[in-house]
XYZ file of C-alpha atoms in Angstrom:
89
model
C -10.868 -106.087 -70.733
C -9.410 -103.623 -67.930
C -6.037 -102.023 -68.176
C -4.508 -103.981 -65.319
C -6.197 -107.691 -67.496
C -4.884 -106.129 -70.425
C -1.124 -105.042 -68.786
C -1.225 -108.859 -67.137
C -1.630 -110.896 -69.683
C 1.149 -108.835 -72.315
C 3.595 -108.822 -69.270
C 2.778 -112.725 -68.194
C 3.344 -113.510 -72.061
C 5.932 -111.298 -72.536
C 4.246 -110.205 -75.400
C 6.059 -106.937 -75.588
C 9.407 -107.744 -76.406
C 8.551 -110.704 -78.248
C 7.332 -108.647 -81.369
C 9.916 -106.363 -83.112
C 9.295 -102.841 -83.011
C 9.371 -101.812 -86.268
C 6.546 -104.632 -86.950
C 4.629 -102.905 -83.853
C 4.245 -99.643 -85.907
C 3.762 -101.299 -88.620
C 0.870 -102.945 -87.064
C -0.502 -99.940 -85.030
C -0.054 -98.163 -88.022
C -2.299 -100.338 -90.140
C -5.253 -100.033 -87.159
C -5.344 -96.700 -85.939
C -3.913 -94.739 -88.937
C -4.178 -95.285 -92.987
C -1.106 -98.415 -93.689
C -0.510 -101.728 -94.543
C 0.773 -104.594 -93.370
C 4.246 -106.438 -93.998
C 4.099 -110.322 -94.757
C 6.846 -110.461 -92.317
C 4.677 -108.453 -89.660
C 1.763 -110.885 -90.610
C 3.615 -113.739 -89.584
C 4.908 -112.285 -86.699
C 1.406 -111.273 -85.245
C 0.106 -114.161 -85.686
C 3.469 -116.230 -84.030
C 1.557 -113.712 -80.661
C -1.055 -114.860 -81.098
C -5.127 -112.940 -81.260
C -4.747 -112.900 -77.121
C -1.960 -110.810 -77.560
C -2.709 -108.557 -80.145
C -5.999 -108.253 -78.681
C -4.868 -107.527 -75.778
C -2.481 -104.634 -77.215
C -5.092 -103.302 -79.101
C -7.083 -103.106 -76.113
C -4.469 -102.052 -73.979
C -3.579 -98.704 -76.031
C -7.462 -97.965 -76.922
C -7.301 -97.097 -73.122
C -5.444 -94.709 -73.585
C -5.893 -90.802 -72.899
C -4.773 -89.317 -75.909
C -7.040 -92.338 -78.795
C -10.130 -91.072 -76.623
C -11.654 -89.489 -79.612
C -11.348 -92.509 -81.618
C -14.011 -93.784 -82.828
C -14.399 -97.843 -80.921
C -15.741 -99.523 -83.961
C -13.773 -98.608 -86.800
C -11.045 -99.659 -84.906
C -12.184 -102.842 -83.673
C -13.120 -103.675 -87.543
C -9.529 -102.524 -88.168
C -8.223 -104.620 -85.487
C -10.028 -107.486 -86.407
C -9.268 -106.974 -90.318
C -5.943 -106.908 -89.669
C -5.808 -110.228 -88.027
C -7.817 -112.102 -90.250
C -5.377 -110.739 -93.398
C -2.707 -112.287 -91.140
C -4.429 -115.731 -91.153
C -5.405 -115.587 -94.648
C -1.146 -114.702 -95.414
C -0.567 -117.431 -92.788
């Protein structure tokens, strides 16, 4: 999905303002670095939904600063994070 489409999904659904910055950073760390995600953050992420989660990750992956990352690993961690969030709820 192109950046414009991800940006549109994020903007139309007001995703960036619905999830607090600490939770955004926590989710980012659990996907793009090594880290865990708290139960409160998991709940916030599930409330926003998989469409939001996917759009935010895809838009982040399109950032030129992250070009060296292994996309397969990031997608797998995104899926794992989402599944862990669902398992909690």
